[in-house]
Amino acid sequence: MKKSCFCSSSILFLLIVVSNSFAQQKKWPVLKTYTGEYLKRIAMPVGGIGTGTISLTGNGAIQDWEIMSYPAKGFNAIIPKGPPSNRAAFFAINIQEEGSQGQAILLEGPVSDRYYDGERGAVATNHGLPRFAEATFKTAYPFGQVLLKDKELPVQVTVGAFNPLIPGNVDASSIPTAILSYKVKNISNKPVSISLAGTVQNFIGFDGSRGKTDKNINTFKDQDGVKGIHYTSNGVDKNSFQYGTFSLTTNSKEQISYRTNWIPQKWGDTTLDFWDDFTEDGLLEERPTYDADAPMGSLAVKTTLAPGEEKDIRFFITWHFPNRPAWRNQKVNVGNYYTSKYEDSWDVAKQTIAKLSDLEKGTETFVNTFLASDIPQITKEASLFNLAHLRTQLGFRTKEGHFLGFEGTADNVGRGIGSCTHVWNYDQTTPFLFGEIAQTMRDTEFGYATTEEGLMSFRIELPLSTSAQKHGVAAADGQMGSIMKFYREWQLSGDDDFLRKHWPMVKKALEFCWIKGGWDANKDGVMEGSQHNTMDVEYFGPNPQMGFWYLGALKASEKMAKHLGEKSFAKTCKSLYDNGSKWMDANLFNGEYYEQDIQPPMLQENVAPGLMMGMGTKDLTTPDYQLGKGVLVDQLVGQVLAHILDFGYLANEKNIKKTHEAIIKYNHRENLSKHPNFMRSYALGDESALLMAAYPGERPDKPFPYFTEVMTGFEYTAAVGMLYENQDAIGLKTMQDVRDRYDGKKRNPFNEAEFGNHYARAMMAWGSVLATTGFNYSAVDKSMKFNAKDGTYFWSNGYQYGNVKIATEGSMKTVALTVLNGSVNLNSFTLKGFGAISFKRGKTFKQDETVSFKIKTNHK
């Protein structure tokens, strides 16, 4: 241990550097447990960033094989042809007790009754196979565990699945694999022989909706401690979006058996032959190769358990599909970046297994550190579970490495192409966990999607080099939000080269507001023009949603201009900001909340080209689809991001607080049974929620389309804002209402939908972590800030992560800062409202070290 003591007239602090070691956990961390009816809808995605995914269900099944370049909800790795049979992917266990016949059991719990009824009977995957009697699902994403029990069986099994997830380590968090753990414990007083077998059909060429298999081949391989079935194809076109390889492997040193083929499909004979073979002794016998385009492959591991003994048998599903369409354009292949890291799926298995211990330990350390944070339980659940969205077919990386995303996903296609700026504005998960990924998104927006005139296409077409600006329509909130996000990425990375490279286009994107017929044509700091926005219509006239985005963009631009020495432009931004802020308080705040002042443009010639999408009003004299005097649920979204960026208040603080109170007063519904909703229902019946808008007084005849709906990303935005205003009770209640709806019984806890599954806007949930801890970080100023409340708090800045422990000692606070990935350089550390410490020569906080110091209050 090293100690250093430093004293000054204003601050006393003590530095204690302690080396830390983190032993691998014997058990995976758990945040929440689901049982009974609450298992029905659970499907936890297991895959890396931009790689596709497979899901672990609440009863232990492996489903939703979304490993090619398309969503594939409900696809269970089976080619739908021939008579009905049990041929979907599954894992099973053979159990052999002394003096008893062997029996085979599916490694899944009971079938949910939601799958009992269909035109030909039950529709559940592998519905007719024997199963365990009980299942319990335990999780702390990315770990999922299903405890299987049965009073009639001498073993209990914990089915586990995860994909490595380490904040700041993009490569480790972007591996195309589902790591499966089958912990089998002998609960009897006799030795038990067991064999675990995984079975998957070779479906290369077919993604669940498109394509066809052709001359596919399964090969057993045993190389460098990796054994298993390698799935390839000799017939599928190598340029097909369904072409690639996948593998089912194990690193077990126990007895291995396998099949690279099943017998030809006829009635139920195919599965019967496998089941009889596996049941007999748990050893699989190969079947002759026959002319099949989609052969079945099975891999088994056999071992013996002494009474009370438990063994962990690992299987690895890995994949490698190099081709991806340009959104829905089947003629253009933009590639998959992750495939550049591996030769094929077998290479994925080799590399992953070689690093498995470090990957698993790193993931456990992250999750355990996060769960140990003294923040509300609901904050942990909402932020951690919505992190799963980032690692689905929602997003992908082109072969050059740019990350792009849909708004959400349908069952077999993406929903809302183009990394829609006004949707991805809300994501606070990606930048604070994977800054490198967030930077590529800003590079896409300002390096490709923005014209020389400053118009940023809010949907970015592919390929970037030729089509990024093809959409040709700008969204006011999307463009202003992108400027604020650019500032965020610069601050978190400290990358001045990144700032200088893109500043000319960032500047033009702001100046675009001031063009003739533009958003702020009279250049007064207030948006009056035609403002296409995330409600998929245009607002005409000043309103809080676009107004606060604009103020935030002006503030961000002022700060970037000052840093670059552009004093004149900085002065312009400040002048517009000051005027706009005062104007909104004076003209839009009605005493309870901010409202819209509708100002029709009257004529099309008064609207600049590229500002209308054609989804809103046709009448520019009395436009439909306006907010008007409504209470908009996320009217303060720009203010929320301003707090995240440490800008302070964009308008009068009291007005901001009152607005949040009004949102709860008017938009909250404890029960929706009597609520009339004329669009989509993401909440209904006896559920509680915040409405998109409420009208305590005058309402337009036709408000914006979604005003009666409920959407989680907007609710989180309001909740995060409330938390920043120390309105914890209403903020946390709002978040709890959301998560109560995604309870496993009614909806999947890992899939908050809006315009599609795994909707991007829901990743605003991470903002609740920032709000409850008060975390701000600048790699530019080399500063870190937290609220002054005693406790232990997780932090992450997109490149490093760790925790901080704050404790009161008399008139001082003791702070212990730990970095768990990378190193951090700081010039200052602040406890808000209490005091700060300056490191005169700077201080480097190294990985796996804890630095302790004291801060003296600045209050007399």
mmCIF file of N, CA and C in Angstrom, residues 640-743:
data_model
loop_
_atom_site.group_PDB
_atom_site.id
_atom_site.type_symbol
_atom_site.label_atom_id
_atom_site.label_comp_id
_atom_site.label_asym_id
_atom_site.label_seq_id
_atom_site.Cartn_x
_atom_site.Cartn_y
_atom_site.Cartn_z
ATOM 1 N N VAL A 640 -33.261 17.313 -20.366
ATOM 2 C CA VAL A 640 -32.709 16.087 -19.801
ATOM 3 C C VAL A 640 -31.292 15.857 -20.308
ATOM 4 N N LEU A 641 -31.102 15.983 -21.618
ATOM 5 C CA LEU A 641 -29.759 15.783 -22.159
ATOM 6 C C LEU A 641 -28.816 16.889 -21.693
ATOM 7 N N ALA A 642 -29.344 18.091 -21.495
ATOM 8 C CA ALA A 642 -28.515 19.182 -20.976
ATOM 9 C C ALA A 642 -27.985 18.840 -19.585
ATOM 10 N N HIS A 643 -28.809 18.240 -18.748
ATOM 11 C CA HIS A 643 -28.321 17.801 -17.433
ATOM 12 C C HIS A 643 -27.251 16.726 -17.591
ATOM 13 N N ILE A 644 -27.480 15.795 -18.496
ATOM 14 C CA ILE A 644 -26.499 14.736 -18.728
ATOM 15 C C ILE A 644 -25.165 15.324 -19.177
ATOM 16 N N LEU A 645 -25.230 16.427 -19.932
ATOM 17 C CA LEU A 645 -24.021 17.082 -20.448
ATOM 18 C C LEU A 645 -23.483 18.139 -19.496
ATOM 19 N N ASP A 646 -24.097 18.284 -18.329
ATOM 20 C CA ASP A 646 -23.647 19.228 -17.315
ATOM 21 C C ASP A 646 -23.775 20.678 -17.781
ATOM 22 N N PHE A 647 -24.848 20.975 -18.521
ATOM 23 C CA PHE A 647 -25.094 22.339 -18.989
ATOM 24 C C PHE A 647 -25.863 23.174 -17.971
ATOM 25 N N GLY A 648 -26.461 22.522 -17.008
ATOM 26 C CA GLY A 648 -27.341 23.250 -16.108
ATOM 27 C C GLY A 648 -28.709 23.438 -16.733
ATOM 28 N N TYR A 649 -29.419 24.477 -16.313
ATOM 29 C CA TYR A 649 -30.794 24.696 -16.773
ATOM 30 C C TYR A 649 -30.822 25.526 -18.046
ATOM 31 N N LEU A 650 -31.633 25.082 -18.992
ATOM 32 C CA LEU A 650 -31.805 25.808 -20.260
ATOM 33 C C LEU A 650 -32.898 26.858 -20.146
ATOM 34 N N ALA A 651 -33.681 26.797 -19.096
ATOM 35 C CA ALA A 651 -34.738 27.768 -18.841
ATOM 36 C C ALA A 651 -34.882 27.899 -17.331
ATOM 37 N N ASN A 652 -35.875 28.615 -16.883
ATOM 38 C CA ASN A 652 -36.079 28.854 -15.467
ATOM 39 C C ASN A 652 -36.243 27.540 -14.702
ATOM 40 N N GLU A 653 -35.433 27.360 -13.671
ATOM 41 C CA GLU A 653 -35.430 26.105 -12.917
ATOM 42 C C GLU A 653 -36.795 25.795 -12.321
ATOM 43 N N LYS A 654 -37.459 26.797 -11.783
ATOM 44 C CA LYS A 654 -38.767 26.565 -11.177
ATOM 45 C C LYS A 654 -39.776 26.099 -12.218
ATOM 46 N N ASN A 655 -39.686 26.648 -13.403
ATOM 47 C CA ASN A 655 -40.608 26.248 -14.472
ATOM 48 C C ASN A 655 -40.374 24.800 -14.885
ATOM 49 N N ILE A 656 -39.118 24.391 -14.906
ATOM 50 C CA ILE A 656 -38.784 23.008 -15.255
ATOM 51 C C ILE A 656 -39.393 22.053 -14.231
ATOM 52 N N LYS A 657 -39.228 22.369 -12.970
ATOM 53 C CA LYS A 657 -39.764 21.506 -11.912
ATOM 54 C C LYS A 657 -41.293 21.452 -11.979
ATOM 55 N N LYS A 658 -41.918 22.599 -12.190
ATOM 56 C CA LYS A 658 -43.375 22.635 -12.276
ATOM 57 C C LYS A 658 -43.872 21.815 -13.462
ATOM 58 N N THR A 659 -43.132 21.836 -14.545
ATOM 59 C CA THR A 659 -43.541 21.090 -15.733
ATOM 60 C C THR A 659 -43.576 19.596 -15.457
ATOM 61 N N HIS A 660 -42.581 19.090 -14.765
ATOM 62 C CA HIS A 660 -42.590 17.663 -14.405
ATOM 63 C C HIS A 660 -43.793 17.324 -13.535
ATOM 64 N N GLU A 661 -44.116 18.211 -12.617
ATOM 65 C CA GLU A 661 -45.279 17.982 -11.770
ATOM 66 C C GLU A 661 -46.559 17.957 -12.592
ATOM 67 N N ALA A 662 -46.615 18.811 -13.604
ATOM 68 C CA ALA A 662 -47.794 18.852 -14.478
ATOM 69 C C ALA A 662 -47.906 17.587 -15.310
ATOM 70 N N ILE A 663 -46.778 17.050 -15.749
ATOM 71 C CA ILE A 663 -46.798 15.814 -16.538
ATOM 72 C C ILE A 663 -47.409 14.680 -15.718
ATOM 73 N N ILE A 664 -47.027 14.593 -14.456
ATOM 74 C CA ILE A 664 -47.621 13.569 -13.595
ATOM 75 C C ILE A 664 -49.097 13.877 -13.352
ATOM 76 N N LYS A 665 -49.402 15.111 -13.084
ATOM 77 C CA LYS A 665 -50.773 15.504 -12.775
ATOM 78 C C LYS A 665 -51.735 15.185 -13.916
ATOM 79 N N TYR A 666 -51.331 15.477 -15.139
ATOM 80 C CA TYR A 666 -52.251 15.372 -16.274
ATOM 81 C C TYR A 666 -52.058 14.104 -17.119
ATOM 82 N N ASN A 667 -50.821 13.612 -17.240
ATOM 83 C CA ASN A 667 -50.556 12.500 -18.161
ATOM 84 C C ASN A 667 -50.614 11.130 -17.497
ATOM 85 N N HIS A 668 -50.456 11.079 -16.203
ATOM 86 C CA HIS A 668 -50.441 9.784 -15.528
ATOM 87 C C HIS A 668 -51.837 9.180 -15.441
ATOM 88 N N ARG A 669 -51.908 7.893 -15.767
ATOM 89 C CA ARG A 669 -53.132 7.124 -15.587
ATOM 90 C C ARG A 669 -52.789 5.897 -14.753
ATOM 91 N N GLU A 670 -53.389 5.778 -13.610
ATOM 92 C CA GLU A 670 -53.160 4.618 -12.754
ATOM 93 C C GLU A 670 -53.818 3.376 -13.335
ATOM 94 N N ASN A 671 -54.878 3.573 -14.099
ATOM 95 C CA ASN A 671 -55.604 2.475 -14.726
ATOM 96 C C ASN A 671 -56.085 2.950 -16.086
ATOM 97 N N LEU A 672 -55.784 2.163 -17.124
ATOM 98 C CA LEU A 672 -56.104 2.580 -18.500
ATOM 99 C C LEU A 672 -57.402 1.987 -19.026
ATOM 100 N N SER A 673 -58.139 1.319 -18.172
ATOM 101 C CA SER A 673 -59.338 0.609 -18.636
ATOM 102 C C SER A 673 -60.346 1.523 -19.319
ATOM 103 N N LYS A 674 -60.420 2.767 -18.858
ATOM 104 C CA LYS A 674 -61.402 3.685 -19.426
ATOM 105 C C LYS A 674 -60.745 4.736 -20.334
ATOM 106 N N HIS A 675 -59.478 4.553 -20.613
ATOM 107 C CA HIS A 675 -58.763 5.519 -21.465
ATOM 108 C C HIS A 675 -59.005 5.223 -22.939
ATOM 109 N N PRO A 676 -59.512 6.178 -23.720
ATOM 110 C CA PRO A 676 -59.701 5.968 -25.162
ATOM 111 C C PRO A 676 -58.396 6.176 -25.927
ATOM 112 N N ASN A 677 -57.948 5.153 -26.607
ATOM 113 C CA ASN A 677 -56.715 5.229 -27.402
ATOM 114 C C ASN A 677 -57.046 4.859 -28.834
ATOM 115 N N PHE A 678 -56.633 5.684 -29.782
ATOM 116 C CA PHE A 678 -57.031 5.510 -31.171
ATOM 117 C C PHE A 678 -55.896 5.015 -32.064
ATOM 118 N N MET A 679 -54.759 4.691 -31.474
ATOM 119 C CA MET A 679 -53.637 4.171 -32.248
ATOM 120 C C MET A 679 -53.169 2.855 -31.617
ATOM 121 N N ARG A 680 -51.888 2.675 -31.489
ATOM 122 C CA ARG A 680 -51.335 1.418 -30.985
ATOM 123 C C ARG A 680 -51.420 1.367 -29.460
ATOM 124 N N SER A 681 -51.561 0.178 -28.930
ATOM 125 C CA SER A 681 -51.664 0.014 -27.481
ATOM 126 C C SER A 681 -50.444 -0.737 -26.955
ATOM 127 N N TYR A 682 -49.543 0.004 -26.329
ATOM 128 C CA TYR A 682 -48.393 -0.606 -25.661
ATOM 129 C C TYR A 682 -48.641 -0.718 -24.161
ATOM 130 N N ALA A 683 -49.774 -0.217 -23.727
ATOM 131 C CA ALA A 683 -50.238 -0.382 -22.352
ATOM 132 C C ALA A 683 -51.757 -0.314 -22.400
ATOM 133 N N LEU A 684 -52.432 -1.118 -21.580
ATOM 134 C CA LEU A 684 -53.892 -1.147 -21.620
ATOM 135 C C LEU A 684 -54.430 -1.836 -20.383
ATOM 136 N N GLY A 685 -55.750 -1.848 -20.273
ATOM 137 C CA GLY A 685 -56.382 -2.518 -19.140
ATOM 138 C C GLY A 685 -56.068 -1.847 -17.820
ATOM 139 N N ASP A 686 -55.687 -2.648 -16.835
ATOM 140 C CA ASP A 686 -55.446 -2.097 -15.504
ATOM 141 C C ASP A 686 -54.014 -1.618 -15.309
ATOM 142 N N GLU A 687 -53.271 -1.470 -16.385
ATOM 143 C CA GLU A 687 -51.879 -1.044 -16.286
ATOM 144 C C GLU A 687 -51.780 0.465 -16.071
ATOM 145 N N SER A 688 -50.665 0.878 -15.458
ATOM 146 C CA SER A 688 -50.394 2.292 -15.190
ATOM 147 C C SER A 688 -49.363 2.819 -16.175
ATOM 148 N N ALA A 689 -49.493 4.105 -16.548
ATOM 149 C CA ALA A 689 -48.589 4.648 -17.557
ATOM 150 C C ALA A 689 -48.703 6.162 -17.622
ATOM 151 N N LEU A 690 -47.754 6.770 -18.364
ATOM 152 C CA LEU A 690 -47.838 8.178 -18.736
ATOM 153 C C LEU A 690 -48.287 8.265 -20.187
ATOM 154 N N LEU A 691 -49.326 9.018 -20.442
ATOM 155 C CA LEU A 691 -49.799 9.231 -21.810
ATOM 156 C C LEU A 691 -48.834 10.149 -22.552
ATOM 157 N N MET A 692 -48.800 10.004 -23.860
ATOM 158 C CA MET A 692 -47.956 10.855 -24.678
ATOM 159 C C MET A 692 -48.329 12.327 -24.519
ATOM 160 N N ALA A 693 -49.597 12.613 -24.423
ATOM 161 C CA ALA A 693 -50.031 13.992 -24.196
ATOM 162 C C ALA A 693 -51.381 13.992 -23.510
ATOM 163 N N ALA A 694 -51.640 15.037 -22.786
ATOM 164 C CA ALA A 694 -52.940 15.235 -22.153
ATOM 165 C C ALA A 694 -53.392 16.666 -22.440
ATOM 166 N N TYR A 695 -54.692 16.868 -22.442
ATOM 167 C CA TYR A 695 -55.257 18.182 -22.738
ATOM 168 C C TYR A 695 -56.199 18.592 -21.614
ATOM 169 N N PRO A 696 -55.664 19.268 -20.603
ATOM 170 C CA PRO A 696 -56.532 19.723 -19.514
ATOM 171 C C PRO A 696 -57.489 20.822 -19.936
ATOM 172 N N GLY A 697 -57.191 21.447 -21.087
ATOM 173 C CA GLY A 697 -58.057 22.506 -21.603
ATOM 174 C C GLY A 697 -58.319 22.306 -23.082
ATOM 175 N N GLU A 698 -58.030 23.317 -23.852
ATOM 176 C CA GLU A 698 -58.294 23.307 -25.294
ATOM 177 C C GLU A 698 -57.454 22.246 -26.006
ATOM 178 N N ARG A 699 -58.097 21.506 -26.913
ATOM 179 C CA ARG A 699 -57.406 20.482 -27.684
ATOM 180 C C ARG A 699 -57.664 20.683 -29.172
ATOM 181 N N PRO A 700 -56.638 20.562 -30.012
ATOM 182 C CA PRO A 700 -56.883 20.629 -31.458
ATOM 183 C C PRO A 700 -57.851 19.529 -31.880
ATOM 184 N N ASP A 701 -58.575 19.754 -32.964
ATOM 185 C CA ASP A 701 -59.490 18.721 -33.456
ATOM 186 C C ASP A 701 -58.731 17.446 -33.795
ATOM 187 N N LYS A 702 -57.562 17.613 -34.389
ATOM 188 C CA LYS A 702 -56.718 16.470 -34.744
ATOM 189 C C LYS A 702 -55.306 16.724 -34.201
ATOM 190 N N PRO A 703 -55.045 16.321 -32.955
ATOM 191 C CA PRO A 703 -53.684 16.476 -32.424
ATOM 192 C C PRO A 703 -52.707 15.554 -33.148
ATOM 193 N N PHE A 704 -51.447 15.653 -32.763
ATOM 194 C CA PHE A 704 -50.449 14.774 -33.372
ATOM 195 C C PHE A 704 -50.887 13.318 -33.161
ATOM 196 N N PRO A 705 -50.560 12.420 -34.092
ATOM 197 C CA PRO A 705 -51.201 11.092 -34.151
ATOM 198 C C PRO A 705 -51.103 10.248 -32.887
ATOM 199 N N TYR A 706 -50.011 10.343 -32.152
ATOM 200 C CA TYR A 706 -49.757 9.405 -31.074
ATOM 201 C C TYR A 706 -50.202 9.918 -29.704
ATOM 202 N N PHE A 707 -50.991 10.966 -29.655
ATOM 203 C CA PHE A 707 -51.220 11.632 -28.375
ATOM 204 C C PHE A 707 -51.910 10.750 -27.335
ATOM 205 N N THR A 708 -52.654 9.747 -27.755
ATOM 206 C CA THR A 708 -53.328 8.867 -26.777
ATOM 207 C C THR A 708 -52.511 7.617 -26.442
ATOM 208 N N GLU A 709 -51.365 7.452 -27.083
ATOM 209 C CA GLU A 709 -50.556 6.251 -26.881
ATOM 210 C C GLU A 709 -49.706 6.339 -25.617
ATOM 211 N N VAL A 710 -49.011 5.227 -25.364
ATOM 212 C CA VAL A 710 -48.020 5.108 -24.294
ATOM 213 C C VAL A 710 -46.787 4.461 -24.897
ATOM 214 N N MET A 711 -45.603 5.045 -24.671
ATOM 215 C CA MET A 711 -44.363 4.463 -25.200
ATOM 216 C C MET A 711 -43.256 4.603 -24.157
ATOM 217 N N THR A 712 -42.550 3.526 -23.924
ATOM 218 C CA THR A 712 -41.640 3.470 -22.775
ATOM 219 C C THR A 712 -40.496 4.471 -22.856
ATOM 220 N N GLY A 713 -39.918 4.676 -24.038
ATOM 221 C CA GLY A 713 -38.792 5.599 -24.149
ATOM 222 C C GLY A 713 -39.153 7.006 -23.726
ATOM 223 N N PHE A 714 -40.364 7.433 -24.051
ATOM 224 C CA PHE A 714 -40.832 8.754 -23.633
ATOM 225 C C PHE A 714 -41.089 8.791 -22.131
ATOM 226 N N GLU A 715 -41.631 7.705 -21.594
ATOM 227 C CA GLU A 715 -41.847 7.642 -20.149
ATOM 228 C C GLU A 715 -40.519 7.715 -19.397
ATOM 229 N N TYR A 716 -39.510 6.991 -19.887
ATOM 230 C CA TYR A 716 -38.198 7.061 -19.254
ATOM 231 C C TYR A 716 -37.634 8.474 -19.318
ATOM 232 N N THR A 717 -37.865 9.162 -20.433
ATOM 233 C CA THR A 717 -37.364 10.527 -20.567
ATOM 234 C C THR A 717 -37.948 11.415 -19.478
ATOM 235 N N ALA A 718 -39.253 11.322 -19.291
ATOM 236 C CA ALA A 718 -39.894 12.095 -18.231
ATOM 237 C C ALA A 718 -39.356 11.689 -16.861
ATOM 238 N N ALA A 719 -39.199 10.386 -16.651
ATOM 239 C CA ALA A 719 -38.724 9.890 -15.350
ATOM 240 C C ALA A 719 -37.316 10.374 -15.049
ATOM 241 N N VAL A 720 -36.427 10.311 -16.043
ATOM 242 C CA VAL A 720 -35.054 10.765 -15.836
ATOM 243 C C VAL A 720 -35.038 12.253 -15.504
ATOM 244 N N GLY A 721 -35.866 13.021 -16.204
ATOM 245 C CA GLY A 721 -35.955 14.442 -15.897
ATOM 246 C C GLY A 721 -36.399 14.676 -14.463
ATOM 247 N N MET A 722 -37.366 13.908 -14.015
ATOM 248 C CA MET A 722 -37.851 14.039 -12.634
ATOM 249 C C MET A 722 -36.747 13.700 -11.641
ATOM 250 N N LEU A 723 -35.979 12.676 -11.925
ATOM 251 C CA LEU A 723 -34.882 12.297 -11.040
ATOM 252 C C LEU A 723 -33.840 13.404 -10.952
ATOM 253 N N TYR A 724 -33.571 14.066 -12.069
ATOM 254 C CA TYR A 724 -32.619 15.185 -12.044
ATOM 255 C C TYR A 724 -33.152 16.351 -11.203
ATOM 256 N N GLU A 725 -34.456 16.468 -11.090
ATOM 257 C CA GLU A 725 -35.045 17.544 -10.282
ATOM 258 C C GLU A 725 -35.304 17.101 -8.844
ATOM 259 N N ASN A 726 -34.734 15.953 -8.459
ATOM 260 C CA ASN A 726 -34.919 15.394 -7.113
ATOM 261 C C ASN A 726 -36.376 15.080 -6.815
ATOM 262 N N GLN A 727 -37.148 14.833 -7.850
ATOM 263 C CA GLN A 727 -38.529 14.396 -7.691
ATOM 264 C C GLN A 727 -38.553 12.871 -7.790
ATOM 265 N N ASP A 728 -37.847 12.259 -6.833
ATOM 266 C CA ASP A 728 -37.564 10.833 -6.928
ATOM 267 C C ASP A 728 -38.827 9.971 -6.892
ATOM 268 N N ALA A 729 -39.775 10.340 -6.053
ATOM 269 C CA ALA A 729 -40.957 9.493 -5.892
ATOM 270 C C ALA A 729 -41.715 9.335 -7.202
ATOM 271 N N ILE A 730 -41.964 10.426 -7.901
ATOM 272 C CA ILE A 730 -42.722 10.326 -9.150
ATOM 273 C C ILE A 730 -41.867 9.766 -10.281
ATOM 274 N N GLY A 731 -40.571 10.053 -10.240
ATOM 275 C CA GLY A 731 -39.686 9.511 -11.271
ATOM 276 C C GLY A 731 -39.573 8.003 -11.195
ATOM 277 N N LEU A 732 -39.353 7.488 -9.989
ATOM 278 C CA LEU A 732 -39.212 6.047 -9.813
ATOM 279 C C LEU A 732 -40.543 5.329 -10.018
ATOM 280 N N LYS A 733 -41.636 5.967 -9.621
ATOM 281 C CA LYS A 733 -42.957 5.374 -9.863
ATOM 282 C C LYS A 733 -43.204 5.231 -11.362
ATOM 283 N N THR A 734 -42.810 6.226 -12.130
ATOM 284 C CA THR A 734 -42.968 6.161 -13.585
ATOM 285 C C THR A 734 -42.184 4.994 -14.164
ATOM 286 N N MET A 735 -40.958 4.795 -13.701
ATOM 287 C CA MET A 735 -40.147 3.683 -14.188
ATOM 288 C C MET A 735 -40.731 2.343 -13.745
ATOM 289 N N GLN A 736 -41.224 2.288 -12.520
ATOM 290 C CA GLN A 736 -41.806 1.043 -12.030
ATOM 291 C C GLN A 736 -43.044 0.665 -12.830
ATOM 292 N N ASP A 737 -43.836 1.665 -13.204
ATOM 293 C CA ASP A 737 -45.020 1.393 -14.021
ATOM 294 C C ASP A 737 -44.628 0.710 -15.333
ATOM 295 N N VAL A 738 -43.547 1.177 -15.931
ATOM 296 C CA VAL A 738 -43.081 0.569 -17.191
ATOM 297 C C VAL A 738 -42.687 -0.882 -16.961
ATOM 298 N N ARG A 739 -41.846 -1.099 -15.984
ATOM 299 C CA ARG A 739 -41.314 -2.443 -15.781
ATOM 300 C C ARG A 739 -42.385 -3.413 -15.273
ATOM 301 N N ASP A 740 -43.396 -2.897 -14.606
ATOM 302 C CA ASP A 740 -44.507 -3.766 -14.206
ATOM 303 C C ASP A 740 -45.246 -4.304 -15.420
ATOM 304 N N ARG A 741 -45.223 -3.557 -16.502
ATOM 305 C CA ARG A 741 -45.893 -4.021 -17.727
ATOM 306 C C ARG A 741 -45.053 -5.069 -18.447
ATOM 307 N N TYR A 742 -43.743 -4.985 -18.287
ATOM 308 C CA TYR A 742 -42.826 -5.949 -18.921
ATOM 309 C C TYR A 742 -42.377 -6.952 -17.867
ATOM 310 N N ASP A 743 -43.355 -7.716 -17.398
ATOM 311 C CA ASP A 743 -43.155 -8.554 -16.215
ATOM 312 C C ASP A 743 -42.898 -10.020 -16.518
#
